[in-house]
Short mmCIF file of C-alpha atoms in Angstrom, two decimals:
data_model
loop_
_atom_site.label_atom_id
_atom_site.label_comp_id
_atom_site.label_asym_id
_atom_site.label_seq_id
_atom_site.Cartn_x
_atom_site.Cartn_y
_atom_site.Cartn_z
CA UNK A 266 0.14 0.52 0.08
CA UNK A 267 3.24 2.33 0.66
CA UNK A 268 4.38 1.42 -2.40
CA UNK A 269 1.40 3.08 -4.04
CA UNK A 270 1.34 5.75 -1.99
CA UNK A 271 4.35 7.11 -3.18
CA UNK A 272 4.58 6.04 -6.71
CA UNK A 273 1.32 8.16 -6.31
CA UNK A 274 3.20 11.44 -5.41
CA UNK A 275 5.72 11.03 -8.29
CA UNK A 276 4.74 13.27 -11.00
CA UNK A 277 5.70 11.38 -13.86
CA UNK A 278 3.87 8.52 -13.22
CA UNK A 279 1.47 10.49 -12.24
CA UNK A 280 1.44 12.56 -15.81
CA UNK A 281 1.53 9.03 -17.47
CA UNK A 282 -1.91 6.99 -15.89
CA UNK A 283 -4.12 10.42 -15.65
CA UNK A 284 -3.86 10.96 -19.47
CA UNK A 285 -5.53 7.24 -20.01
CA UNK A 286 -8.52 8.45 -17.53
CA UNK A 287 -9.09 11.15 -19.12
CA UNK A 288 -10.85 11.25 -22.16
CA UNK A 289 -14.06 8.21 -20.38
CA UNK A 290 -13.14 11.48 -16.98
CA UNK A 291 -14.40 13.91 -19.35
CA UNK A 292 -17.28 11.67 -21.59
CA UNK A 293 -18.39 9.70 -18.73
CA UNK A 294 -19.48 13.24 -16.64
CA UNK A 295 -20.89 15.24 -19.70
CA UNK A 296 -23.40 12.04 -20.68
CA UNK A 297 -24.13 12.02 -17.14
CA UNK A 298 -24.10 15.96 -16.21
CA UNK A 299 -26.07 16.40 -19.62
CA UNK A 300 -28.67 13.60 -18.63
CA UNK A 301 -29.06 14.67 -15.21
CA UNK A 302 -29.84 18.34 -15.47
CA UNK A 303 -32.09 17.84 -19.44
CA UNK A 304 -33.87 15.21 -17.14
CA UNK A 305 -34.51 17.78 -14.20
CA UNK A 306 -34.61 20.87 -16.03
CA UNK A 307 -37.96 19.49 -18.04
CA UNK A 308 -39.42 16.25 -17.68
CA UNK A 309 -38.70 15.62 -13.80
CA UNK A 310 -42.12 17.08 -11.95
CA UNK A 311 -42.84 20.07 -10.98
CA UNK A 312 -43.09 20.95 -7.27
CA UNK A 313 -46.29 20.78 -4.96
CA UNK A 314 -45.38 24.05 -3.71
CA UNK A 315 -42.98 25.73 -5.77
CA UNK A 316 -44.59 24.79 -8.83
CA UNK A 317 -40.95 25.37 -11.70
CA UNK A 318 -38.62 27.13 -9.82
CA UNK A 319 -37.14 24.62 -7.38
CA UNK A 320 -35.67 23.15 -10.92
CA UNK A 321 -32.66 25.39 -10.06
CA UNK A 322 -32.62 23.09 -7.63
CA UNK A 323 -30.38 20.76 -10.67
CA UNK A 324 -27.78 23.05 -10.81
CA UNK A 325 -27.53 24.64 -6.94
CA UNK A 326 -27.21 20.75 -5.43
CA UNK A 327 -24.14 19.90 -7.44
CA UNK A 328 -22.57 23.05 -7.19
CA UNK A 329 -22.57 23.59 -3.42
CA UNK A 330 -22.47 19.39 -2.96
CA UNK A 331 -19.11 19.51 -4.83
CA UNK A 332 -17.77 23.44 -3.60
CA UNK A 333 -17.84 21.20 -0.16
CA UNK A 334 -16.14 18.12 -1.57
CA UNK A 335 -14.13 19.86 -3.70
CA UNK A 336 -12.40 21.61 -0.87
CA UNK A 337 -12.20 17.71 1.60
CA UNK A 338 -10.68 16.94 -1.20
CA UNK A 339 -8.14 20.36 -1.03
CA UNK A 340 -7.74 19.46 2.85
CA UNK A 341 -6.54 15.98 2.06
CA UNK A 342 -4.41 17.20 0.13
CA UNK A 343 -2.47 19.96 2.07
CA UNK A 344 -2.67 17.14 5.07
CA UNK A 345 -0.24 15.09 2.87
CA UNK A 346 1.28 17.82 2.05
CA UNK A 347 2.03 18.75 5.52
CA UNK A 348 2.85 15.20 6.78
CA UNK A 349 4.42 13.48 4.26
CA UNK A 350 5.57 16.50 1.72
CA UNK A 351 4.82 15.18 -1.49
CA UNK A 352 4.96 17.64 -4.30
CA UNK A 353 1.49 16.27 -6.06
CA UNK A 354 -0.31 16.92 -3.49
CA UNK A 355 0.73 20.71 -3.44
CA UNK A 356 0.37 20.09 -7.19
CA UNK A 357 -3.73 19.28 -6.84
CA UNK A 358 -4.43 22.37 -3.92
CA UNK A 359 -3.29 24.25 -6.35
CA UNK A 360 -4.90 23.04 -9.11
CA UNK A 361 -7.88 23.14 -7.62
CA UNK A 362 -7.82 25.70 -5.54
CA UNK A 363 -10.42 27.94 -8.69
CA UNK A 364 -12.27 25.62 -9.49
CA UNK A 365 -13.51 25.24 -6.13
CA UNK A 366 -13.59 29.41 -6.22
CA UNK A 367 -16.03 29.01 -9.57
CA UNK A 368 -17.93 26.39 -7.60
CA UNK A 369 -18.65 28.27 -4.55
CA UNK A 370 -20.11 31.36 -6.32
CA UNK A 371 -22.67 28.90 -8.89
CA UNK A 372 -23.75 28.01 -5.75
CA UNK A 373 -24.15 30.95 -3.94
CA UNK A 374 -25.44 32.85 -7.25
CA UNK A 375 -28.14 29.76 -7.66
CA UNK A 376 -29.06 30.52 -4.44
CA UNK A 377 -30.33 33.58 -4.89
CA UNK A 378 -31.50 33.24 -7.64
CA UNK A 379 -33.56 30.65 -6.08
CA UNK A 380 -34.43 33.23 -2.98
CA UNK A 381 -35.94 35.15 -4.77
CA UNK A 382 -38.88 34.52 -6.09
CA UNK A 383 -39.42 31.52 -3.54
CA UNK A 384 -38.63 34.00 0.46
CA UNK A 385 -38.73 36.74 -0.97
CA UNK A 386 -34.73 37.92 -1.16
CA UNK A 387 -31.62 37.16 -2.56
CA UNK A 388 -29.48 37.21 0.33
CA UNK A 389 -30.40 37.14 3.82
CA UNK A 390 -27.43 36.81 6.74
CA UNK A 391 -29.02 33.08 7.39
CA UNK A 392 -25.61 30.90 9.39
CA UNK A 393 -26.03 28.01 6.08
CA UNK A 394 -25.62 31.85 3.74
CA UNK A 395 -22.69 33.18 6.07
CA UNK A 396 -20.67 29.63 6.11
CA UNK A 397 -20.81 28.74 2.55
CA UNK A 398 -19.61 32.75 1.88
CA UNK A 399 -16.90 32.39 4.07
CA UNK A 400 -15.84 29.36 2.28
CA UNK A 401 -16.28 31.38 -1.42
CA UNK A 402 -13.33 34.27 0.85
CA UNK A 403 -10.73 30.95 2.30
CA UNK A 404 -10.95 30.19 -1.72
CA UNK A 405 -9.74 33.64 -2.84
CA UNK A 406 -7.62 33.13 0.12
CA UNK A 407 -6.05 29.92 -0.20
CA UNK A 408 -5.35 31.37 -4.44
CA UNK A 409 -3.85 34.43 -2.98
CA UNK A 410 -1.37 33.62 -0.36
CA UNK A 411 -0.49 30.85 -2.72
CA UNK A 412 0.43 34.15 -5.29
CA UNK A 413 2.48 35.76 -3.07
CA UNK A 414 4.26 34.12 -1.81
CA UNK A 415 6.90 32.92 -4.30
CA UNK A 416 9.56 30.52 -2.77
CA UNK A 417 7.58 26.54 -3.92
CA UNK A 418 7.95 24.87 -0.56
CA UNK A 419 7.53 27.89 1.79
CA UNK A 420 4.31 28.36 -0.27
CA UNK A 421 3.17 24.86 0.02
CA UNK A 422 3.16 24.99 3.73
CA UNK A 423 1.75 27.82 4.40
CA UNK A 424 -0.59 27.09 2.43
CA UNK A 425 -1.63 23.50 3.80
CA UNK A 426 -1.93 24.99 6.60
CA UNK A 427 -4.57 27.76 4.97
CA UNK A 428 -6.23 24.46 3.85
CA UNK A 429 -6.78 22.81 7.12
CA UNK A 430 -7.53 25.28 9.16
CA UNK A 431 -9.92 26.58 6.40
CA UNK A 432 -12.09 22.71 7.08
CA UNK A 433 -13.17 23.82 10.12
CA UNK A 434 -16.02 24.94 8.30
CA UNK A 435 -17.20 22.99 6.50
CA UNK A 436 -19.06 19.91 9.51
CA UNK A 437 -20.91 24.50 9.71
CA UNK A 438 -22.25 24.47 6.62
CA UNK A 439 -22.85 21.35 6.67
CA UNK A 440 -25.21 21.24 10.22
CA UNK A 441 -25.74 24.67 10.45
CA UNK A 442 -28.75 23.97 9.23
CA UNK A 443 -29.70 21.43 12.12
CA UNK A 444 -27.79 23.65 14.84
CA UNK A 445 -28.56 27.23 14.50
CA UNK A 446 -32.44 29.30 13.45
CA UNK A 447 -32.30 29.14 9.15
CA UNK A 448 -33.88 30.57 6.71
CA UNK A 449 -31.97 27.69 4.33
CA UNK A 450 -34.29 24.84 4.58
CA UNK A 451 -32.58 21.44 5.97
CA UNK A 452 -31.11 19.62 3.95
CA UNK A 453 -33.23 16.74 1.72
CA UNK A 454 -30.82 13.60 1.48
CA UNK A 455 -29.64 12.06 4.87
CA UNK A 456 -26.81 9.19 4.63
CA UNK A 457 -29.34 6.70 7.10
CA UNK A 458 -32.33 8.22 5.94
CA UNK A 459 -34.46 7.83 2.82
CA UNK A 460 -34.43 10.57 0.80
CA UNK A 461 -38.14 13.61 1.29
CA UNK A 462 -38.92 14.26 -2.81
CA UNK A 463 -40.00 11.31 -5.16
CA UNK A 464 -37.50 9.05 -7.33
CA UNK A 465 -38.36 10.66 -10.43
CA UNK A 466 -36.14 13.83 -8.78
CA UNK A 467 -33.44 12.34 -6.70
CA UNK A 468 -32.32 10.35 -9.59
CA UNK A 469 -31.55 13.22 -12.08
CA UNK A 470 -29.92 15.03 -8.89
CA UNK A 471 -27.00 12.68 -8.10
CA UNK A 472 -26.94 11.89 -12.03
CA UNK A 473 -26.09 15.58 -11.87
CA UNK A 474 -24.45 15.44 -8.89
CA UNK A 475 -21.85 12.23 -10.68
CA UNK A 476 -21.85 14.22 -13.81
CA UNK A 477 -20.72 17.10 -12.17
CA UNK A 478 -17.73 14.90 -9.89
CA UNK A 479 -16.54 13.92 -13.44
CA UNK A 480 -15.74 16.64 -14.64
CA UNK A 481 -14.57 18.23 -11.64
CA UNK A 482 -11.39 14.77 -12.31
CA UNK A 483 -11.23 15.22 -15.44
CA UNK A 484 -10.59 19.08 -14.87
CA UNK A 485 -8.03 18.41 -11.76
CA UNK A 486 -6.23 16.17 -14.47
CA UNK A 487 -6.28 18.95 -16.83
CA UNK A 488 -4.54 21.22 -14.84
CA UNK A 489 -2.22 19.08 -12.83
CA UNK A 490 -0.90 18.20 -15.74
CA UNK A 491 0.28 21.72 -16.32
CA UNK A 492 0.80 22.68 -13.27
CA UNK A 493 2.75 19.74 -13.36
CA UNK A 494 4.70 20.67 -17.04
CA UNK A 495 5.88 23.82 -15.41
CA UNK A 496 7.48 22.73 -12.43
CA UNK A 497 8.68 19.71 -13.89
CA UNK A 498 10.42 21.62 -16.76
CA UNK A 499 13.72 21.08 -16.31
CA UNK A 500 13.60 17.45 -16.21
CA UNK A 501 14.87 15.24 -18.55
CA UNK A 502 11.28 12.94 -18.92
CA UNK A 503 8.98 16.71 -19.95
CA UNK A 504 11.77 17.06 -22.60
CA UNK A 505 11.56 14.28 -23.83
CA UNK A 506 7.07 14.98 -23.62
CA UNK A 507 8.53 18.26 -25.62
CA UNK A 508 9.82 15.66 -27.98
CA UNK A 509 7.79 13.38 -28.35
CA UNK A 510 4.41 13.70 -28.14
CA UNK A 511 4.14 11.05 -24.60
CA UNK A 512 5.41 10.12 -22.21
CA UNK B 196 5.52 5.12 8.72
CA UNK B 197 8.82 7.01 9.60
CA UNK B 198 8.81 9.13 12.28
CA UNK B 199 9.44 12.58 12.06
CA UNK B 200 6.54 11.67 10.48
CA UNK B 201 4.55 10.45 12.13
CA UNK B 202 4.88 13.29 15.26
CA UNK B 203 4.29 15.99 11.69
CA UNK B 204 0.59 13.58 11.84
CA UNK B 205 0.35 14.28 15.17
CA UNK B 206 1.00 17.72 15.51
CA UNK B 207 -1.19 18.87 12.97
CA UNK B 208 -4.46 16.34 14.35
CA UNK B 209 -3.82 18.07 18.08
CA UNK B 210 -3.79 22.07 16.43
CA UNK B 211 -6.92 20.41 14.96
CA UNK B 212 -8.21 18.92 17.17
CA UNK B 213 -7.42 22.12 19.40
CA UNK B 214 -9.33 24.64 16.27
CA UNK B 215 -11.89 22.54 16.05
CA UNK B 216 -12.90 22.80 20.04
CA UNK B 217 -11.91 26.69 19.95
CA UNK B 218 -14.71 27.03 17.52
CA UNK B 219 -16.84 25.11 19.11
CA UNK B 220 -16.63 27.37 22.03
CA UNK B 221 -17.30 30.07 20.36
CA UNK B 222 -19.86 29.43 17.84
CA UNK B 223 -21.64 27.50 21.18
CA UNK B 224 -21.36 31.30 23.06
CA UNK B 225 -23.01 33.17 19.83
CA UNK B 226 -25.12 31.51 19.50
CA UNK B 227 -27.68 33.16 20.04
CA UNK B 228 -26.75 36.30 17.61
CA UNK B 229 -26.14 33.27 15.19
CA UNK B 230 -30.24 32.32 14.83
CA UNK B 231 -31.18 34.27 12.22
CA UNK B 232 -35.31 34.32 14.70
CA UNK B 233 -36.17 34.68 17.48
CA UNK B 234 -38.88 31.53 17.83
CA UNK B 235 -42.61 32.25 19.38
CA UNK B 236 -42.11 30.45 23.05
CA UNK B 237 -38.45 32.36 23.09
CA UNK B 238 -40.71 35.69 22.13
CA UNK B 239 -43.28 34.18 24.41
CA UNK B 240 -40.72 33.88 27.45
CA UNK B 241 -39.63 37.26 26.97
CA UNK B 242 -36.60 36.50 25.98
CA UNK B 243 -36.66 38.50 22.47
CA UNK B 244 -35.81 42.65 23.29
CA UNK B 245 -38.61 44.95 22.90
CA UNK B 246 -39.21 47.64 20.05
CA UNK B 247 -35.51 46.37 18.97
CA UNK B 248 -35.53 45.70 15.53
CA UNK B 249 -35.27 41.60 15.88
CA UNK B 250 -36.90 38.37 13.34
CA UNK B 251 -38.70 36.06 14.22
CA UNK B 252 -40.09 32.80 12.75
CA UNK B 253 -41.73 29.59 12.71
CA UNK B 254 -45.91 28.61 10.98
CA UNK B 255 -48.40 30.87 10.16
CA UNK B 256 -51.29 29.06 12.25
CA UNK B 257 -54.65 27.55 10.27
CA UNK B 258 -56.69 30.16 9.72
CA UNK B 259 -55.33 33.28 11.31
CA UNK B 260 -54.38 34.76 9.02
CA UNK B 261 -56.16 38.34 8.63
CA UNK B 262 -56.85 39.97 6.04
CA UNK B 263 -58.10 44.05 5.76
CA UNK B 264 -60.35 44.51 2.57
CA UNK B 265 -58.96 48.32 2.46
CA UNK B 266 -55.87 47.76 2.31
CA UNK B 267 -52.88 45.32 2.09
CA UNK B 268 -52.66 44.93 6.51
CA UNK B 269 -52.19 41.02 6.60
CA UNK B 270 -52.80 39.42 10.67
CA UNK B 271 -51.54 36.45 11.10
CA UNK B 272 -50.45 34.12 14.22
CA UNK B 273 -46.74 32.78 13.67
CA UNK B 274 -46.75 29.38 15.83
CA UNK B 275 -44.34 26.57 17.38
CA UNK B 276 -47.02 24.76 18.35
CA UNK B 277 -46.58 25.87 21.52
CA UNK B 278 -46.74 28.45 21.99
CA UNK B 279 -48.21 31.81 19.33
CA UNK B 280 -46.58 35.22 18.75
CA UNK B 281 -49.55 37.79 16.96
CA UNK B 282 -47.80 39.17 14.07
CA UNK B 283 -49.33 42.20 11.85
CA UNK B 284 -47.95 43.32 8.94
CA UNK B 285 -48.21 46.01 5.80
CA UNK B 286 -46.69 44.73 2.06
CA UNK B 287 -47.03 41.91 -0.33
CA UNK B 288 -45.88 39.24 0.95
CA UNK B 289 -44.11 36.38 -1.07
CA UNK B 290 -45.55 33.62 -3.50
CA UNK B 291 -45.66 31.36 -0.36
CA UNK B 292 -47.18 31.85 1.93
CA UNK B 293 -49.35 30.06 3.47
CA UNK B 294 -51.86 29.28 6.44
CA UNK B 295 -48.88 26.35 7.78
CA UNK B 296 -46.54 27.47 5.59
CA UNK B 297 -42.62 28.45 7.24
CA UNK B 298 -42.13 32.31 7.37
CA UNK B 299 -39.08 34.63 8.64
CA UNK B 300 -40.49 38.13 9.63
CA UNK B 301 -38.73 41.47 10.00
CA UNK B 302 -39.15 44.30 12.87
CA UNK B 303 -39.44 45.15 16.11
CA UNK B 304 -42.33 43.04 18.63
CA UNK B 305 -43.81 46.11 20.59
CA UNK B 306 -45.09 45.89 24.73
CA UNK B 307 -48.92 44.46 24.10
CA UNK B 308 -46.26 41.95 22.76
CA UNK B 309 -47.86 42.48 19.27
CA UNK B 310 -44.91 41.22 16.44
CA UNK B 311 -45.50 44.69 14.17
CA UNK B 312 -43.90 43.15 10.74
CA UNK B 313 -41.85 44.38 7.49
CA UNK B 314 -40.89 42.33 6.54
CA UNK B 315 -41.97 38.93 5.99
CA UNK B 316 -39.77 36.04 4.12
CA UNK B 317 -41.42 32.36 3.53
CA UNK B 318 -39.08 29.62 4.90
CA UNK B 319 -39.47 26.26 2.69
CA UNK B 320 -39.10 23.13 3.81
CA UNK B 321 -36.50 20.16 2.18
CA UNK B 322 -39.27 18.59 1.65
CA UNK B 323 -40.59 17.95 -2.79
CA UNK B 324 -43.07 16.27 -4.03
CA UNK B 325 -44.76 16.53 -7.43
CA UNK B 326 -48.58 18.56 -7.24
CA UNK B 327 -50.22 15.29 -7.40
CA UNK B 328 -49.09 12.92 -4.68
CA UNK B 329 -48.99 16.17 -2.66
CA UNK B 330 -53.43 15.82 -3.43
CA UNK B 331 -52.93 11.93 -3.07
CA UNK B 332 -51.58 12.24 0.24
CA UNK B 333 -53.76 15.50 1.07
CA UNK B 334 -56.85 13.54 0.57
CA UNK B 335 -56.16 10.67 2.23
CA UNK B 336 -54.99 13.22 5.69
CA UNK B 337 -58.52 13.38 5.59
CA UNK B 338 -60.07 10.11 5.11
CA UNK B 339 -57.34 9.07 8.07
CA UNK B 340 -58.56 12.44 10.88
CA UNK B 341 -62.14 11.16 9.66
CA UNK B 342 -61.65 8.51 10.43
CA UNK B 343 -59.96 8.75 13.78
CA UNK B 344 -62.85 10.92 15.17
CA UNK B 345 -65.28 8.29 13.78
CA UNK B 346 -62.76 5.20 16.79
CA UNK B 347 -62.35 8.35 18.48
CA UNK B 348 -65.84 8.55 18.81
CA UNK B 349 -66.49 5.27 19.31
CA UNK B 350 -63.89 4.33 21.75
CA UNK B 351 -64.99 5.11 25.36
CA UNK B 352 -63.04 6.67 27.53
#
């Protein structure tokens, strides 16, 4: 197991293996996301209370879920950076932070668009919305801190500490609707119970979440490969790759 | 695992645990500020300040909505099923406003214990269902209520 773990730390090995996975990630992701979103927006039944405006759930929930999921992945990578000093973990954090930022922004934006017709307001400073805004700032802070430090190694460690400190916010986002009074409703999906919506609504939602996951995987690979090439540009394998077009 | 790595891992986990405790204590201490609104129980227990802009939230009590035919004034009771608070509001209500639906109102509590709102927001729950299912459920619960009252009648206490 440890051997695989250390192999994973080799940028060259990752570059080769990810190239093989990427077309599948992209194809599967686009397919699932299209299926989920089209099904959800056009064919799923409307809600008895909110009518058609609830359909933004098929974009809001996948982006909000991924925004938090990406942060948890980043935090795991940050732990690896701090403890094992693995270069690839830092490459991951650097590559996915902007993706997380965009996802968080989309979650907040679609939430505001949904909030106006249902709640009657674009924004309210309740615990869920505020903690999600903090997540947006955390992503921004991670990107800024990384850019602010020139030395690659010190940047990696400083960023990893910030990411790990920020991970405290994730359970706060998740449980904000249970711990405090909020305008945002509690979770529809719980691990231990049946979802409080019928299958013809949650299946397309699940498809779009899975699709977005795969597309995120593809995007992470693309951005990590770019980062690896620019970091390792002086090594022999990168020079050979540029000349031959393959690893 | 290498001893140095083990040491680093311990330090990181220790720091994370400490940080979590700090954040938990802070948010626990600030919980009344983090709560978006006061429950009707808190208001009737006198926990909410009088004549300060606050939010009150709960369910609109069934059959309590009174609309003034001359103006946009609405009066209703907000309840959490253990206490209720009268609310008055002048303005346009959100589409989801209905009896039995959750709301959050912004306004001031006056000396008589009435809540004078200047903004009413609708709160919806986490349940979604197609309209047909909702109406079928409603019919079923009406039938259930009917049979329940019948069984109460026949039961001797």
